[in-house]
Every structure is written in structure tokens, then in C-alpha cells.
C-alpha positions as a printed Julia matrix, in Angstrom:
604×3 Matrix{Float64}:
  11.14  -33.26    8.07
   7.7   -33.63    9.4
   4.3   -34.55    7.73
   1.03  -32.78    8.12
  -2.39  -34.46    7.28
  -5.43  -32.44    5.79
  -8.8   -34.05    5.75
 -11.37  -32.74    3.19
 -15.1   -34.05    3.17
 -16.8   -35.09    0.02
 -20.62  -35.44   -0.36
 -20.98  -35.37    3.38
 -20.16  -38.88    3.65
 -16.54  -39.49    2.54
 -13.32  -38.27    3.99
 -10.22  -37.63    1.84
  -6.87  -37.41    3.54
  -3.77  -35.75    2.31
  -0.42  -36.17    3.76
   1.78  -33.19    3.01
   5.41  -33.06    3.77
   6.85  -29.93    5.33
   9.5   -28.25    3.16
  13.05  -29.39    3.48
  16.17  -27.2     2.21
  16.32  -27.49   -1.63
  19.46  -28.99   -3.13
  21.01  -25.23   -3.92
  20.62  -24.15   -0.14
  22.27  -27.51    1.0
  25.18  -26.96   -1.52
  25.69  -23.28   -0.38
  25.55  -24.39    3.29
  28.24  -27.12    2.49
  30.48  -24.65    0.5
  30.36  -21.86    3.15
  30.59  -24.24    6.13
  33.73  -26.14    4.6
  31.74  -29.46    3.63
  32.0   -31.76    6.73
  31.02  -29.2     9.42
  27.56  -29.53   10.7
  27.12  -25.91   11.6
  28.03  -22.61   10.05
  29.77  -20.09   12.23
  29.54  -16.31   12.34
  32.66  -15.8    10.07
  31.28  -18.46    7.68
  27.92  -16.75    7.67
  29.65  -13.37    7.03
  31.38  -14.84    3.8
  28.12  -16.35    2.68
  26.58  -12.79    2.88
  29.42  -11.23    1.11
  30.29  -13.78   -1.61
  26.82  -15.35   -2.34
  24.29  -12.7    -1.47
  26.64   -9.71   -2.65
  25.86   -7.76    0.69
  29.37   -6.17    0.79
  28.19   -3.84    3.47
  27.53   -6.48    5.95
  30.02   -6.59    9.02
  31.13   -9.14   11.58
  28.74   -7.45   14.01
  25.82   -8.07   11.61
  26.64  -11.83   11.27
  27.13  -12.11   15.02
  23.86  -10.44   15.57
  22.02  -12.85   13.16
  23.66  -15.87   14.87
  22.8   -14.55   18.31
  19.12  -14.16   17.4
  18.86  -17.55   15.82
  20.72  -19.28   18.88
  18.44  -17.29   21.34
  15.27  -18.54   19.42
  16.66  -22.12   19.49
  17.12  -21.84   23.38
  13.65  -20.95   23.81
  12.58  -23.74   21.78
  14.61  -26.14   23.79
  13.5   -24.73   27.09
   9.9   -25.34   25.98
  10.62  -29.13   25.18
  13.13  -29.82   27.99
  10.61  -31.34   30.03
   9.65  -33.9    27.29
  12.92  -34.48   25.68
  16.55  -33.74   26.31
  18.39  -32.66   23.21
  22.12  -31.67   23.64
  22.95  -28.34   22.05
  25.97  -29.42   19.79
  25.77  -26.49   17.54
  25.76  -23.59   20.27
  28.21  -21.61   18.35
  26.8   -21.94   14.61
  23.74  -22.31   12.65
  22.58  -26.0    11.71
  21.39  -26.55    7.87
  17.7   -26.22    9.08
  18.24  -22.96   10.99
  20.39  -21.83    7.77
  17.24  -22.54    5.72
  14.68  -20.9     8.08
  17.04  -17.94    8.02
  16.75  -17.5     4.4
  12.92  -17.16    4.92
  13.42  -14.12    7.23
  12.33  -10.81    5.55
  14.28   -8.72    7.87
  17.56  -10.12    6.72
  16.57  -11.46    3.04
  14.14   -9.03    1.57
  14.61   -8.85   -2.16
  15.01   -4.97   -1.96
  16.81   -2.53    0.11
  14.65   -0.77    2.82
  16.51    2.59    2.96
  16.75    5.39    0.66
  19.76    4.89   -1.39
  19.38    7.4    -4.57
  20.94   10.67   -5.12
  18.24   12.94   -3.89
  19.98   16.17   -4.72
  18.94   16.48   -8.29
  16.16   18.74   -9.68
  12.52   17.39   -9.1
  12.5    16.66  -12.78
  15.15   13.89  -12.55
  12.86   11.73  -10.53
   9.68    9.56  -11.28
   7.17   10.65   -8.71
   4.45    8.6    -7.19
   1.35   10.39   -8.5
  -2.43   10.05   -7.76
  -5.13   11.02  -10.21
  -8.52   12.31   -8.63
  -6.91   11.35   -5.57
 -10.3    12.08   -3.37
 -12.35    9.63   -5.41
 -13.38    6.41   -3.52
 -14.46    4.46   -6.75
 -15.61    5.17  -10.26
 -15.22    8.55  -11.83
 -18.96    9.15  -12.34
 -21.01    8.41   -9.06
 -18.68    7.4    -6.21
 -18.27    9.56   -3.09
 -15.55   11.9    -2.8
 -13.61   11.81    0.57
 -10.24   12.45    2.47
 -10.09    8.67    3.14
  -8.49    7.72   -0.27
  -6.13   10.53    0.16
  -4.99    9.22    3.7
  -4.45    5.83    2.25
  -2.52    7.09   -0.66
  -0.24    9.01    1.64
   0.22    5.99    3.85
   1.44    4.1     0.8
   4.05    6.79   -0.09
   2.14    8.5    -2.97
   3.75   12.11   -3.18
   1.42   13.76   -5.69
  -2.36   14.38   -4.55
  -4.62   15.86   -7.17
  -7.71   18.01   -5.9
 -10.43   19.37   -8.14
 -11.79   22.6    -6.91
 -15.36   23.74   -7.49
 -17.59   26.53   -5.93
 -20.01   24.84   -3.31
 -23.67   25.13   -3.97
 -24.03   28.65   -2.33
 -20.78   29.79   -4.13
 -19.26   31.03   -0.76
 -16.87   28.14   -0.23
 -14.84   25.27   -2.05
 -15.92   21.7    -2.46
 -13.43   19.01   -3.93
 -15.44   16.88   -6.47
 -15.19   15.53   -9.96
 -16.95   18.38  -11.87
 -20.08   17.79  -13.83
 -20.59   14.14  -12.53
 -22.89   12.8    -9.81
 -19.96   12.28   -7.35
 -20.82   13.57   -3.69
 -18.28   16.44   -2.69
 -15.97   16.75    0.29
 -14.81   19.95    1.8
 -11.44   21.43    0.74
 -10.48   22.04    4.31
 -11.08   18.54    5.31
  -8.82   17.21    2.57
  -6.15   19.83    3.49
  -6.02   18.9     7.21
  -5.77   15.17    6.23
  -3.04   15.77    4.07
  -1.18   17.89    6.65
  -1.67   14.97    9.13
  -0.53   12.17    6.9
   1.89   13.83    4.41
   5.14   12.56    5.87
   4.05    9.22    7.78
   5.65    7.0     4.98
   8.2     9.32    3.54
  10.0    12.6     4.66
  10.14   13.69    0.81
   8.04   16.57   -0.43
   4.22   16.2    -1.25
   2.86   17.96   -4.41
  -0.59   19.02   -4.44
  -1.89   19.56   -7.89
  -4.81   21.67   -8.14
  -7.36   21.65  -10.84
  -9.38   24.75  -10.01
 -12.55   25.83  -11.3
 -12.97   29.03   -9.11
 -13.56   32.75   -9.13
 -10.88   34.93   -8.03
 -12.5    35.5    -4.83
 -12.59   31.82   -4.17
  -9.02   31.48   -5.36
  -7.99   33.94   -2.6
  -9.93   31.89   -0.11
  -7.96   28.76   -1.12
  -4.65   30.52   -0.62
  -5.81   31.81    2.7
  -6.78   28.0     3.75
  -3.47   26.47    2.44
  -1.34   29.07    4.25
  -3.34   28.45    7.43
  -3.28   24.72    7.42
   0.3    24.09    6.26
   1.98   27.32    7.92
   5.9    26.7     7.66
   5.36   23.41    5.98
   4.32   25.24    2.75
   7.13   25.93    0.21
   7.37   29.06   -1.54
   9.47   29.61   -4.67
  12.3    31.98   -4.31
  12.36   33.31   -7.96
   9.53   33.78  -10.65
   9.86   32.1   -12.87
  11.9    29.21  -11.6
  14.73   28.07  -13.98
  15.23   24.81  -12.32
  13.22   22.91   -9.84
  14.78   22.3    -6.36
  15.63   18.89   -5.16
  13.91   16.34   -3.05
  16.52   16.61   -0.41
  16.16   20.34   -0.08
  12.23   19.88    0.21
  12.06   17.21    3.06
   8.9    17.94    5.02
   7.5    20.48    2.63
   4.27   20.89    0.71
   4.36   22.33   -2.85
   1.63   23.58   -4.98
   1.28   22.93   -8.6
  -1.62   24.49  -10.8
  -2.15   27.04  -13.61
  -1.38   30.67  -12.83
  -4.82   32.57  -12.47
  -4.27   34.43  -15.77
  -3.62   31.5   -17.7
  -6.6    29.8   -16.1
  -8.86   32.46  -17.03
  -7.72   32.77  -20.65
  -7.96   28.92  -20.93
 -11.67   29.05  -19.98
 -12.46   30.73  -23.44
 -10.67   27.82  -25.08
 -12.48   25.2   -22.7
  -8.97   23.89  -21.97
  -9.15   22.55  -18.35
  -7.92   19.09  -17.5
 -11.22   17.95  -16.31
 -13.14   19.08  -19.52
 -10.31   17.59  -21.6
 -10.4    14.26  -19.82
 -14.45   14.31  -20.16
 -14.36   15.2   -23.81
 -11.57   13.19  -24.94
 -12.68   10.3   -27.07
 -16.29   11.35  -26.61
 -18.35   12.14  -23.61
 -17.62   10.04  -20.52
 -21.17    8.91  -19.9
 -24.8    10.3   -20.56
 -25.04   10.84  -16.89
 -22.6    13.66  -16.98
 -24.12   16.95  -16.04
 -24.25   19.04  -19.1
 -22.14   22.01  -19.44
 -24.03   25.47  -19.02
 -23.91   28.17  -21.55
 -21.07   30.65  -21.01
 -22.23   34.15  -20.75
 -21.18   36.58  -23.55
 -18.48   38.74  -22.96
 -20.75   41.45  -23.91
 -23.24   40.87  -21.25
 -23.29   43.07  -17.98
 -20.94   40.65  -16.08
 -23.45   40.02  -13.44
 -24.15   36.52  -14.57
 -21.76   33.44  -13.78
 -20.65   30.84  -16.36
 -20.44   27.34  -15.32
 -17.11   27.74  -13.53
 -18.74   30.7   -11.37
 -16.76   33.24  -13.39
 -18.36   36.37  -14.38
 -17.05   38.52  -17.4
 -15.86   40.97  -15.08
 -13.88   38.49  -13.24
 -12.28   37.31  -16.47
 -11.0    40.84  -17.31
  -9.46   41.13  -13.88
  -7.13   38.25  -14.69
  -4.39   37.29  -11.79
  -4.33   40.62  -10.27
  -7.64   39.38   -8.52
  -5.7    36.68   -6.53
  -1.96   37.5    -5.97
  -1.95   35.37   -2.99
  -2.96   32.31   -5.03
  -0.2    33.06   -7.74
   2.48   33.4    -4.99
   1.61   29.88   -3.65
   2.48   27.97   -6.96
   5.92   26.47   -7.27
   5.25   24.04  -10.19
   3.35   26.28  -12.88
   1.03   23.97  -14.87
  -0.12   24.18  -18.26
  -1.97   22.22  -21.07
  -1.17   22.66  -24.75
  -3.41   24.82  -26.9
  -2.86   23.48  -30.35
   0.05   21.24  -31.28
   2.03   19.34  -28.35
   5.27   19.95  -30.37
   4.98   23.56  -29.9
   5.07   23.14  -26.16
   8.32   20.85  -26.13
  10.62   23.54  -27.18
  10.28   25.5   -23.68
  12.42   28.45  -22.95
  12.66   30.55  -19.84
  11.16   29.16  -16.56
  10.54   25.51  -15.88
   6.78   24.25  -15.92
   4.54   21.14  -15.76
   2.64   20.01  -18.92
  -0.39   17.94  -18.6
  -1.21   15.1   -21.31
  -3.55   12.48  -21.4
  -2.19    8.84  -21.91
  -3.59    9.16  -25.67
  -2.19   12.46  -26.32
   1.31   11.21  -24.95
   1.25    8.03  -27.14
   0.21   10.06  -30.26
   2.91   12.6   -29.57
   5.62    9.99  -28.76
   5.0     8.34  -32.21
   6.68   11.36  -33.66
   8.39   13.32  -31.11
   9.73   10.88  -28.7
  13.21   12.38  -28.41
  11.62   15.98  -28.0
   9.64   14.64  -25.03
  12.66   13.11  -23.37
  14.61   16.44  -23.74
  11.6    18.25  -22.38
  11.51   16.38  -19.42
  15.18   16.78  -18.33
  14.23   20.27  -17.3
  10.46   20.39  -17.13
   7.78   18.0   -15.62
   5.26   16.11  -17.73
   2.12   14.73  -16.06
   0.23   11.96  -17.74
  -3.42   11.22  -16.78
  -6.05    8.52  -17.52
  -8.15    9.16  -20.77
 -11.67   10.17  -20.05
 -13.22    6.82  -21.12
 -11.7     5.04  -17.96
 -15.07    5.7   -16.13
 -14.53    2.68  -13.79
 -11.13    3.95  -12.45
  -9.0     1.72  -14.47
  -5.57    2.5   -15.45
  -2.89    2.28  -18.26
   0.57    0.89  -18.63
   2.59    3.27  -16.79
   5.84    2.46  -19.09
   4.23    4.72  -21.75
   5.23    7.61  -19.62
   8.32    6.4   -17.92
   9.99    5.42  -21.29
   9.94    9.17  -22.21
  10.79   10.51  -18.76
   7.45   11.64  -17.68
   7.84   12.3   -13.91
   4.13   12.31  -12.82
   2.28    9.23  -14.45
  -1.07    9.71  -12.55
  -2.97    6.75  -11.5
  -6.44    5.97  -10.04
  -5.13    4.42   -6.73
  -8.5     2.85   -6.11
  -8.27    1.13   -9.5
  -7.04   -2.23   -8.8
  -5.35   -4.58  -11.35
  -2.18   -5.31  -13.14
  -1.28   -1.62  -14.14
  -1.53   -0.46  -10.54
   0.53   -3.58   -9.56
   3.3    -2.08  -11.93
   3.1     1.13  -10.23
   3.26   -0.06   -6.88
   6.21   -2.08   -7.95
   8.2     0.84   -9.34
   7.76    2.7    -6.05
   9.04    0.01   -3.91
  12.38    1.15   -5.37
  14.44    3.76   -3.23
  13.34    2.56    0.08
   9.66    3.23   -0.83
  10.24    6.96   -0.41
   7.98    8.02   -3.48
  10.98    9.37   -5.61
  12.91    6.97   -7.82
  15.88    8.62   -9.69
  15.47    8.4   -13.46
  18.04    6.32  -15.26
  20.99    8.43  -16.72
  19.97    8.0   -20.27
  16.85   10.0   -19.6
  18.4    12.99  -17.88
  21.85   13.37  -19.83
  22.61   14.58  -23.26
  25.2    13.15  -25.56
  28.37   15.38  -26.68
  26.28   16.73  -29.61
  23.19   17.64  -27.35
  21.48   14.52  -28.53
  19.16   12.4   -26.5
  17.95    8.84  -26.42
  15.3     7.81  -28.62
  13.13    5.34  -26.6
  11.75    3.68  -29.82
  15.22    2.57  -31.12
  15.82   -1.12  -30.53
  18.76   -1.65  -28.26
  21.11   -4.55  -27.73
  20.64   -6.87  -24.91
  22.52   -5.36  -21.79
  22.14   -8.14  -19.06
  20.16  -11.13  -18.29
  18.45  -11.83  -14.99
  18.2   -15.33  -13.82
  15.17  -16.09  -11.56
  14.88  -19.28   -9.67
  11.6   -20.31   -7.81
  12.24  -22.77   -5.12
   8.96  -22.88   -3.02
   6.38  -21.0    -1.18
   4.49  -21.09    2.09
   1.99  -19.19    4.41
  -1.18  -19.97    2.42
  -2.33  -22.54    5.13
  -2.03  -19.68    7.6
  -3.69  -16.9     5.54
  -6.62  -18.82    3.89
  -9.08  -21.15    5.18
  -8.67  -25.05    4.21
 -11.49  -24.69    1.57
 -10.62  -21.31    0.06
  -8.96  -22.68   -3.2
 -10.76  -26.02   -3.4
 -13.52  -27.47   -1.51
 -12.42  -31.18   -1.68
  -8.53  -31.08   -1.78
  -5.52  -28.87   -0.87
  -4.57  -26.19   -3.61
  -2.78  -26.69   -6.91
  -0.44  -23.87   -7.01
   1.72  -22.58   -9.86
   3.8   -19.42  -10.24
   3.87  -16.83  -13.08
   7.13  -15.0   -13.62
   6.93  -12.06  -15.96
   9.09   -9.15  -17.14
   7.36   -5.78  -17.8
   9.17   -2.82  -19.3
   9.99   -1.55  -22.79
   8.18   -3.57  -25.47
  11.64   -5.52  -26.14
  11.74   -6.75  -22.8
   8.32   -8.17  -22.31
   8.28  -11.84  -21.37
   5.96  -14.33  -19.59
   6.98  -17.77  -17.98
   5.39  -20.21  -15.5
   6.18  -23.05  -13.46
   4.48  -26.44  -13.3
   1.44  -27.12  -11.45
   2.11  -28.86   -8.04
  -1.04  -30.51   -7.05
  -2.73  -31.01   -3.84
  -0.02  -29.12   -1.57
  -0.12  -26.16    0.76
   3.56  -26.2     0.61
   4.49  -26.27   -3.17
   8.11  -27.08   -4.21
   8.91  -25.98   -7.9
  12.67  -25.53   -7.87
  12.42  -24.14  -11.67
  14.7   -21.45  -13.17
  13.93  -18.97  -15.85
  16.37  -16.53  -17.65
  15.22  -13.06  -19.14
  17.33  -11.13  -21.68
  16.97   -7.31  -20.95
  17.63   -4.43  -23.08
  16.54   -1.68  -20.68
  16.9    -3.29  -17.0
  16.69    0.13  -15.53
  12.91    0.41  -16.49
  12.03   -3.44  -16.18
   9.73   -4.99  -13.5
   9.7    -8.54  -12.46
   5.91   -9.42  -11.9
   5.48  -12.61   -9.76
   2.01  -14.04   -9.2
   0.86  -17.33   -7.8
  -2.56  -18.85   -9.03
  -4.31  -22.09   -8.09
  -5.09  -24.17  -11.15
  -8.79  -24.98  -11.48
  -9.68  -27.14  -14.65
 -13.16  -25.92  -14.83
 -13.13  -22.32  -13.96
 -10.98  -19.25  -13.73
  -7.71  -19.98  -11.87
  -7.76  -18.6    -8.31
  -5.65  -15.78   -7.21
  -2.89  -16.82   -4.49
  -0.85  -13.58   -4.19
   1.37  -11.16   -6.32
   4.21   -8.67   -6.3
   6.05   -6.47   -8.7
   9.74   -5.72   -8.03
  12.21   -3.3    -9.78
  14.58   -5.26  -11.47
  17.43   -2.58  -11.04
  16.8    -2.79   -7.26
  16.86   -6.63   -6.93
  19.51   -8.05   -4.31
  21.27  -11.05   -5.51
  21.21  -14.38   -3.95
  18.56  -16.27   -1.91
  15.56  -13.89   -1.06
  12.27  -14.31    0.81
   9.8   -12.53   -1.52
   6.47  -11.6     0.34
   3.36  -11.57   -1.64
   0.48   -9.07   -1.67
  -3.22   -9.4    -2.11
  -5.06   -7.76   -5.5
  -5.24   -4.27   -3.74
  -1.56   -4.3    -2.99
  -1.92   -5.09    0.92
   0.93   -7.39    2.04
  -0.39  -10.94    2.96
   0.52  -11.75    6.59
   2.48  -15.09    6.09
   2.75  -15.9     2.23
   6.2   -15.96    0.98
   8.38  -17.43   -1.88
  11.79  -18.67   -1.47
  13.62  -17.2    -4.58
  17.15  -16.66   -6.02
  18.15  -13.86   -8.44
  21.34  -13.67  -10.39
  22.56  -10.99  -12.92
  24.72  -11.93  -16.04
  26.21   -9.25  -18.09
  25.7    -9.81  -21.8
  28.99  -10.48  -23.93
  28.93   -8.13  -27.02
  28.79   -9.95  -30.03
  31.86   -9.39  -32.4
  31.37   -7.6   -35.69
């Protein structure tokens, strides 16, 4: 074990030197190495490594070929190091057929072998779309706030590269009423052309995941322009576009059957035209909910009276004659729609007893919370066949987000987020969709998709007994000295790191813990364990955040990650950390251990 010296200058005259020891294997790692290499042995063979992977790491699908490949790669790396140093020192290779303790320790830090999550899709992908949580964007074209930012295809591209599967586009007539802009209506946002957005969606739709991309259209168009949209979509996507085989659909197709396909979700034209009389579009409701968004919203124009001659256009570009022509004006547009959307006119309860074809219902976060207080089980029953999209309330003008669990608890599939709205809520969303290989579709827990023997469904508000406990041990971290400048955290000394370990899920599972502060050390060793009892582990996320303690100011950010508890791999794991936007830091990792303990039922 070596020592690294860091020098810091104080007041331009004095140097402070800090000797920092490089990390050594913690006691638990030494114990595991000794146990699987039969104690007295100085190295671990491929067979012993395989036993470690099976028994300690619970990786029962690993084979002898896997352990031999791991061993070979590490021995090859050792030989290269020895060759480099051979001119200066001669070190006999006494462990040529096995791992030393130090090599075993370094192996545990390798993400390729010890990532905390599986990298492959492993959920059943043959159920209807309604049985999945789907990675969903809100106003996907906005680069910043909801009022004055630029609209662009760049955030759409970024979202698709991250695995987002639902892209929302707001469609409005352009200034000359002969083409279509994508823009947040009645705000000062600068538009982007629809055709540019569609071409970018086509190019990037399947770079991260082969599972279907759903485009939700919030349209404010004349029947003439709706027909133009249908023509553009058909031309851009061609055979990638999925058309429903029956009208109405009685069950949604599966993600597996829709690989590589683009789906359209919007209101059928007739419903849209009728809704204009009720001022019932999503964007209007978002703008008006809990008051106006802001004084800078462009005021709504007066709607032409139905008795006028029909030559004047209302604020959506619709004439009275257009309104009477309903969906027959744009049959091509109606034919594109796989997921028929709608918003409740009147009470939400009336829309939860859906019969006939399946549909998508859109509710604001506020509407969902209000409805769930009384009709929680009805919402769960509705989402077993139909889709609910939840969107941010209109007062979130800075593009902030809400806690996604308010939707997931009730089976809502499309919890729509502002992907440019960085913060803890977005970390939760990113964490959930690291599950299932990051493909953008996460199978809902069985209790949200199945009915009981008497047709009953779960009540998410009901308190449940503890199901299992998660033990989390935080050993150490490193990589900050590579990714950050020497004075990034503290001008006069190395950083003082601590780790926050939190559970986010149903209200009963909320928990927050933190380690002690390790002072003046770029390579902190905490070696602390926490235990979290869980009532609904299927919806729980483990949030990990490293901060640098500052006595006089706000603690500095040192990296974060969110991991779906149900997907955690047991044993020692190298956990990569991400920046505040969700981009993975190049070098920063924690060494941790995860263990699950089933709860013992209490006797009556």
C-alpha cells in the first residue's frame, strides 16, 4: 500500500502537505478472499473464483468459462505491468495461475464484472403495453423553462440517447398557417419545425433501445394541417410506423411485438374538435391549472361564434366550418393513432370505468393526487388495461419535476418528466429506468397488473407488513482525484467526504442515513453498514449521494446515483456515480455490498 502526498498553498506563503494512504482491501474483502481461497492459500484459482461468484455474489448463471476469462484478463494485465517494470526490478510470478488478494480487491472495482445492475433486458416483454412503466418525456422539445426557452430537436435527441421511449410534441400552425411548428403554445418559446423533430426521432429512436418509441401529439391544428401531419409522419417513418389492426383496440400490443416501431398517441380528430368547445386541451389545462402560468403568457384570442360565416379562425386556427367537418376531414390522421388519448370532462371517476376499446387518459400530478385519495383502487384497475399519463402541473414554469411515485404507486405507465429539469426527482426517474437493461420499459409489479379471486385489486394506500430488509454497506470510494481539480472541493486541503444512503418509494419505505465524515482524504474509507426494512421493495429506489462537508457553506456535490432495489445484485459491487444532470462521472466509484434478508412473519 503506497502513500500519495498532496500540497496546498495557504495565504501565498505557507505550504500544507497531506499524506494520503492508498486504499487497502477492507476486512470483509480479506475475509471473503480467505474463505474462498481456503485460508492459507496466497492466490485464488479460477475454480475458487467461480465458487465466490456463485455463493457470495449470487451469480448462479456464471460458468467456468466466465471465471477463466476473468482470471486470464487479470493475469494478462499483470504480465504487462511486470514487463514494464522488468528492467528496474525482477519480481518472480509466484501466482501465475491465480489472483492475489490485491488483484481480487481491484477486480471488485471493475464495472464490467461487478456492476450493481444487470445490463441485459430480462423482464417478460410479451405483455400488453399497459403492464409496463414507460420512460416518458414532457414537452420533449424544450431546452429550458416552460415560458421563454428555445424549442429544438436537440433535447429530443438527448432523451432518446438516454432511453426515453415517449416523446411529446405540441403542434401549432406556423405564422402563415400553411405548415406546422412544434412550440409550447401561448408562451414566448421559439418554435422548431415538425419535420426536423420527426427526422431526428427517426435517426435516434433506437440507438439506446430497440423497444417502441411512442410519439404523443398535443395538436392544435386545422383538419387541413392534420392531414399534412399524417403525410409527414408516413413519409418520414415509412415501414417503422405501426398501424393498429383493429379499431378500437381491445388490448394494447406488447413491447416485444413492437420492436423497432414508432407509435402515435393523440386525441382522435372528432374528440379534439369537440374538446375545443370545452377548452379542454392538455396545454390549456396545464396553463390554467392552479392559476395562470405567468403574466407573460400570450392571452387567448376570442373564439369565433358558431353563428359566424366560418371564414374567421379561432386561436387554434379552426373555423366554424372546420368544427362541423369533424374527423372526416382528416381520415389519414385518425388512421395513424394507435393509442387514443383523452382528458376527463367532468369528474375523473367517470372515466375510470372504461368499457370497450383501450385508451390513454391524461391527468396532471395534482389531478392524480386528488383522485387517488378517493379512487386509488379504481385507478389501479383502470391501468391494468388502459394507460394513464401524468404530467407536471402548470405552475412548474422552471421545468421542475414531481415525485414519480405518485404515479407509479397506482400503476400509471407514462409519468411524464421535464428531462431538462435537473434535481432529485429526475434522479429517481433515471434510477427507475436503469432497470431491465435500460431499455425504457420496466414491467410493473404483479400486484399492479393482477386481480384477486374476487376481482379485487390492491389499495396502494393500505399499510403493508415488512416484506424484506436491504443491508447496504459502504466501504470506500475513489476517482475524485482524477475527475476533479485539486482545489475543486476545498482550496486549502483535500476534501471531507461523506455518503448519504436513502430509500425512496412508497411513504412507509422512506428512510435517510449517512456515513461519518472522512476528513482531508481523496480516498475515503467509511466501512459502515445500514439496514432498510421494506414493505414494497418492487417500487423502492436506493439513492446514494456523496457530499463534501463544508462548515461554513452548503456542502459540495460529489456524485450521485439511484438504483432500483428490486434489480440490485447481491454481494460486493462497484457503484459508478453520476453528476447532477445524470451523466456518468469518468472515474468516481464506490465499493459497496448489498444483501437481502427476508422478513420473518410475526406470530399472532
